[in-house]
Amino acid sequence: MEKTLQEMTESVVQFCTDRDWDQFHGPKDLAIGLVTESSELLQHFRFLDEQRAQDLLQDSDKREAVGEELADILFFLLRFSQRNKFDLTQAFYDKLQKNTAKYPIEKSKGR
């Protein structure tokens, strides 16, 4: 299922509107939610070496749990950007351009 960023954002808005959650979704609350969900993703990998982390992703139940955490993170990211009028696509490409200048290939490749 291929959805655009805008379509996903609209789904998040509808979900939250249906539940009257705008009152709970100020910038601080959404930032806290984003960090909390990111921490829940990290819990799956904490204290694992690279091989064990890769092995974890081969287990279908654990992979599904990691995917759910990624979805929660995306939900909060989309909601934060929507509520605070950030154009995520533009922000992404602006930051990529800055990182391209900051980390030129000839100085960064393999390092």
JSON list of C-alpha atoms in Angstrom, two decimals:
[
{"chain": "A", "resi": 1, "resn": "MET", "atom": "CA", "xyz": [0.00, 0.00, 0.00]},
{"chain": "A", "resi": 2, "resn": "GLU", "atom": "CA", "xyz": [1.70, 3.16, -1.23]},
{"chain": "A", "resi": 3, "resn": "LYS", "atom": "CA", "xyz": [0.50, 6.35, 0.46]},
{"chain": "A", "resi": 4, "resn": "THR", "atom": "CA", "xyz": [1.84, 9.86, 0.22]},
{"chain": "A", "resi": 5, "resn": "LEU", "atom": "CA", "xyz": [2.98, 11.85, 3.22]},
{"chain": "A", "resi": 6, "resn": "GLN", "atom": "CA", "xyz": [-0.06, 14.07, 2.77]},
{"chain": "A", "resi": 7, "resn": "GLU", "atom": "CA", "xyz": [-2.45, 11.10, 2.75]},
{"chain": "A", "resi": 8, "resn": "MET", "atom": "CA", "xyz": [-0.88, 9.70, 5.91]},
{"chain": "A", "resi": 9, "resn": "THR", "atom": "CA", "xyz": [-1.12, 13.10, 7.59]},
{"chain": "A", "resi": 10, "resn": "GLU", "atom": "CA", "xyz": [-4.79, 13.36, 6.64]},
{"chain": "A", "resi": 11, "resn": "SER", "atom": "CA", "xyz": [-5.38, 9.93, 8.20]},
{"chain": "A", "resi": 12, "resn": "VAL", "atom": "CA", "xyz": [-3.70, 11.07, 11.42]},
{"chain": "A", "resi": 13, "resn": "VAL", "atom": "CA", "xyz": [-5.78, 14.27, 11.47]},
{"chain": "A", "resi": 14, "resn": "GLN", "atom": "CA", "xyz": [-9.01, 12.32, 11.00]},
{"chain": "A", "resi": 15, "resn": "PHE", "atom": "CA", "xyz": [-8.08, 9.82, 13.69]},
{"chain": "A", "resi": 16, "resn": "CYS", "atom": "CA", "xyz": [-7.32, 12.61, 16.19]},
{"chain": "A", "resi": 17, "resn": "THR", "atom": "CA", "xyz": [-10.31, 14.77, 15.20]},
{"chain": "A", "resi": 18, "resn": "ASP", "atom": "CA", "xyz": [-12.67, 11.83, 15.70]},
{"chain": "A", "resi": 19, "resn": "ARG", "atom": "CA", "xyz": [-11.35, 11.50, 19.25]},
{"chain": "A", "resi": 20, "resn": "ASP", "atom": "CA", "xyz": [-11.19, 15.25, 20.05]},
{"chain": "A", "resi": 21, "resn": "TRP", "atom": "CA", "xyz": [-7.48, 15.02, 20.82]},
{"chain": "A", "resi": 22, "resn": "ASP", "atom": "CA", "xyz": [-6.39, 18.48, 19.61]},
{"chain": "A", "resi": 23, "resn": "GLN", "atom": "CA", "xyz": [-6.63, 19.65, 23.22]},
{"chain": "A", "resi": 24, "resn": "PHE", "atom": "CA", "xyz": [-3.92, 17.15, 24.20]},
{"chain": "A", "resi": 25, "resn": "HIS", "atom": "CA", "xyz": [-1.59, 17.71, 21.26]},
{"chain": "A", "resi": 26, "resn": "GLY", "atom": "CA", "xyz": [0.44, 20.82, 21.97]},
{"chain": "A", "resi": 27, "resn": "PRO", "atom": "CA", "xyz": [4.06, 20.97, 20.78]},
{"chain": "A", "resi": 28, "resn": "LYS", "atom": "CA", "xyz": [5.49, 19.82, 24.13]},
{"chain": "A", "resi": 29, "resn": "ASP", "atom": "CA", "xyz": [3.06, 16.90, 24.42]},
{"chain": "A", "resi": 30, "resn": "LEU", "atom": "CA", "xyz": [3.76, 15.70, 20.89]},
{"chain": "A", "resi": 31, "resn": "ALA", "atom": "CA", "xyz": [7.53, 16.06, 21.35]},
{"chain": "A", "resi": 32, "resn": "ILE", "atom": "CA", "xyz": [7.26, 13.98, 24.52]},
{"chain": "A", "resi": 33, "resn": "GLY", "atom": "CA", "xyz": [5.24, 11.37, 22.63]},
{"chain": "A", "resi": 34, "resn": "LEU", "atom": "CA", "xyz": [7.83, 11.27, 19.86]},
{"chain": "A", "resi": 35, "resn": "VAL", "atom": "CA", "xyz": [10.68, 10.72, 22.31]},
{"chain": "A", "resi": 36, "resn": "THR", "atom": "CA", "xyz": [8.69, 8.15, 24.28]},
{"chain": "A", "resi": 37, "resn": "GLU", "atom": "CA", "xyz": [7.94, 6.11, 21.18]},
{"chain": "A", "resi": 38, "resn": "SER", "atom": "CA", "xyz": [11.56, 6.40, 20.03]},
{"chain": "A", "resi": 39, "resn": "SER", "atom": "CA", "xyz": [12.65, 5.06, 23.41]},
{"chain": "A", "resi": 40, "resn": "GLU", "atom": "CA", "xyz": [10.27, 2.13, 23.00]},
{"chain": "A", "resi": 41, "resn": "LEU", "atom": "CA", "xyz": [11.97, 1.36, 19.68]},
{"chain": "A", "resi": 42, "resn": "LEU", "atom": "CA", "xyz": [15.35, 1.49, 21.39]},
{"chain": "A", "resi": 43, "resn": "GLN", "atom": "CA", "xyz": [14.22, -1.00, 24.04]},
{"chain": "A", "resi": 44, "resn": "HIS", "atom": "CA", "xyz": [14.17, -3.71, 21.39]},
{"chain": "A", "resi": 45, "resn": "PHE", "atom": "CA", "xyz": [17.86, -3.23, 20.63]},
{"chain": "A", "resi": 46, "resn": "ARG", "atom": "CA", "xyz": [19.38, -2.11, 23.91]},
{"chain": "A", "resi": 47, "resn": "PHE", "atom": "CA", "xyz": [22.42, -4.14, 24.91]},
{"chain": "A", "resi": 48, "resn": "LEU", "atom": "CA", "xyz": [22.43, -6.15, 21.66]},
{"chain": "A", "resi": 49, "resn": "ASP", "atom": "CA", "xyz": [25.48, -6.35, 19.46]},
{"chain": "A", "resi": 50, "resn": "GLU", "atom": "CA", "xyz": [25.03, -5.85, 15.72]},
{"chain": "A", "resi": 51, "resn": "GLN", "atom": "CA", "xyz": [24.53, -9.54, 14.95]},
{"chain": "A", "resi": 52, "resn": "ARG", "atom": "CA", "xyz": [21.90, -10.03, 17.65]},
{"chain": "A", "resi": 53, "resn": "ALA", "atom": "CA", "xyz": [20.11, -6.87, 16.46]},
{"chain": "A", "resi": 54, "resn": "GLN", "atom": "CA", "xyz": [20.04, -8.26, 12.90]},
{"chain": "A", "resi": 55, "resn": "ASP", "atom": "CA", "xyz": [18.83, -11.61, 14.22]},
{"chain": "A", "resi": 56, "resn": "LEU", "atom": "CA", "xyz": [16.03, -9.89, 16.13]},
{"chain": "A", "resi": 57, "resn": "LEU", "atom": "CA", "xyz": [14.75, -8.42, 12.86]},
{"chain": "A", "resi": 58, "resn": "GLN", "atom": "CA", "xyz": [14.52, -11.91, 11.36]},
{"chain": "A", "resi": 59, "resn": "ASP", "atom": "CA", "xyz": [12.03, -13.04, 14.05]},
{"chain": "A", "resi": 60, "resn": "SER", "atom": "CA", "xyz": [8.55, -12.27, 12.67]},
{"chain": "A", "resi": 61, "resn": "ASP", "atom": "CA", "xyz": [6.97, -11.38, 16.03]},
{"chain": "A", "resi": 62, "resn": "LYS", "atom": "CA", "xyz": [9.82, -9.11, 17.06]},
{"chain": "A", "resi": 63, "resn": "ARG", "atom": "CA", "xyz": [9.93, -7.55, 13.59]},
{"chain": "A", "resi": 64, "resn": "GLU", "atom": "CA", "xyz": [6.22, -6.79, 13.86]},
{"chain": "A", "resi": 65, "resn": "ALA", "atom": "CA", "xyz": [6.76, -5.15, 17.27]},
{"chain": "A", "resi": 66, "resn": "VAL", "atom": "CA", "xyz": [9.57, -3.00, 15.85]},
{"chain": "A", "resi": 67, "resn": "GLY", "atom": "CA", "xyz": [7.32, -2.04, 12.93]},
{"chain": "A", "resi": 68, "resn": "GLU", "atom": "CA", "xyz": [4.62, -0.96, 15.38]},
{"chain": "A", "resi": 69, "resn": "GLU", "atom": "CA", "xyz": [7.10, 1.30, 17.18]},
{"chain": "A", "resi": 70, "resn": "LEU", "atom": "CA", "xyz": [8.17, 2.81, 13.85]},
{"chain": "A", "resi": 71, "resn": "ALA", "atom": "CA", "xyz": [4.51, 3.46, 13.05]},
{"chain": "A", "resi": 72, "resn": "ASP", "atom": "CA", "xyz": [4.00, 5.14, 16.43]},
{"chain": "A", "resi": 73, "resn": "ILE", "atom": "CA", "xyz": [7.03, 7.36, 15.80]},
{"chain": "A", "resi": 74, "resn": "LEU", "atom": "CA", "xyz": [5.73, 8.27, 12.35]},
{"chain": "A", "resi": 75, "resn": "PHE", "atom": "CA", "xyz": [2.30, 9.04, 13.81]},
{"chain": "A", "resi": 76, "resn": "PHE", "atom": "CA", "xyz": [3.76, 11.53, 16.30]},
{"chain": "A", "resi": 77, "resn": "LEU", "atom": "CA", "xyz": [6.05, 13.05, 13.67]},
{"chain": "A", "resi": 78, "resn": "LEU", "atom": "CA", "xyz": [3.18, 13.58, 11.25]},
{"chain": "A", "resi": 79, "resn": "ARG", "atom": "CA", "xyz": [0.94, 14.96, 13.99]},
{"chain": "A", "resi": 80, "resn": "PHE", "atom": "CA", "xyz": [3.62, 17.36, 15.28]},
{"chain": "A", "resi": 81, "resn": "SER", "atom": "CA", "xyz": [4.33, 18.69, 11.80]},
{"chain": "A", "resi": 82, "resn": "GLN", "atom": "CA", "xyz": [0.63, 19.03, 10.97]},
{"chain": "A", "resi": 83, "resn": "ARG", "atom": "CA", "xyz": [-0.32, 20.79, 14.20]},
{"chain": "A", "resi": 84, "resn": "ASN", "atom": "CA", "xyz": [2.65, 23.16, 14.00]},
{"chain": "A", "resi": 85, "resn": "LYS", "atom": "CA", "xyz": [2.60, 23.79, 10.26]},
{"chain": "A", "resi": 86, "resn": "PHE", "atom": "CA", "xyz": [5.89, 22.21, 9.24]},
{"chain": "A", "resi": 87, "resn": "ASP", "atom": "CA", "xyz": [6.27, 21.02, 5.67]},
{"chain": "A", "resi": 88, "resn": "LEU", "atom": "CA", "xyz": [8.12, 17.77, 6.35]},
{"chain": "A", "resi": 89, "resn": "THR", "atom": "CA", "xyz": [8.98, 17.19, 2.72]},
{"chain": "A", "resi": 90, "resn": "GLN", "atom": "CA", "xyz": [10.59, 20.62, 2.41]},
{"chain": "A", "resi": 91, "resn": "ALA", "atom": "CA", "xyz": [12.30, 20.31, 5.80]},
{"chain": "A", "resi": 92, "resn": "PHE", "atom": "CA", "xyz": [13.72, 16.93, 4.78]},
{"chain": "A", "resi": 93, "resn": "TYR", "atom": "CA", "xyz": [15.16, 18.15, 1.50]},
{"chain": "A", "resi": 94, "resn": "ASP", "atom": "CA", "xyz": [16.50, 21.36, 3.08]},
{"chain": "A", "resi": 95, "resn": "LYS", "atom": "CA", "xyz": [18.29, 19.32, 5.72]},
{"chain": "A", "resi": 96, "resn": "LEU", "atom": "CA", "xyz": [19.57, 16.82, 3.16]},
{"chain": "A", "resi": 97, "resn": "GLN", "atom": "CA", "xyz": [21.04, 19.71, 1.16]},
{"chain": "A", "resi": 98, "resn": "LYS", "atom": "CA", "xyz": [22.77, 21.06, 4.30]},
{"chain": "A", "resi": 99, "resn": "ASN", "atom": "CA", "xyz": [24.11, 17.60, 5.14]},
{"chain": "A", "resi": 100, "resn": "THR", "atom": "CA", "xyz": [25.37, 17.16, 1.58]},
{"chain": "A", "resi": 101, "resn": "ALA", "atom": "CA", "xyz": [27.43, 20.33, 1.98]},
{"chain": "A", "resi": 102, "resn": "LYS", "atom": "CA", "xyz": [28.53, 19.42, 5.52]},
{"chain": "A", "resi": 103, "resn": "TYR", "atom": "CA", "xyz": [29.53, 15.85, 4.63]},
{"chain": "A", "resi": 104, "resn": "PRO", "atom": "CA", "xyz": [30.92, 15.87, 1.07]},
{"chain": "A", "resi": 105, "resn": "ILE", "atom": "CA", "xyz": [31.41, 12.41, -0.41]},
{"chain": "A", "resi": 106, "resn": "GLU", "atom": "CA", "xyz": [35.14, 12.77, -0.86]},
{"chain": "A", "resi": 107, "resn": "LYS", "atom": "CA", "xyz": [35.59, 13.55, 2.86]},
{"chain": "A", "resi": 108, "resn": "SER", "atom": "CA", "xyz": [32.89, 11.30, 4.29]},
{"chain": "A", "resi": 109, "resn": "LYS", "atom": "CA", "xyz": [32.68, 8.08, 2.28]},
{"chain": "A", "resi": 110, "resn": "GLY", "atom": "CA", "xyz": [33.43, 5.10, 4.50]},
{"chain": "A", "resi": 111, "resn": "ARG", "atom": "CA", "xyz": [34.17, 7.26, 7.55]}
]
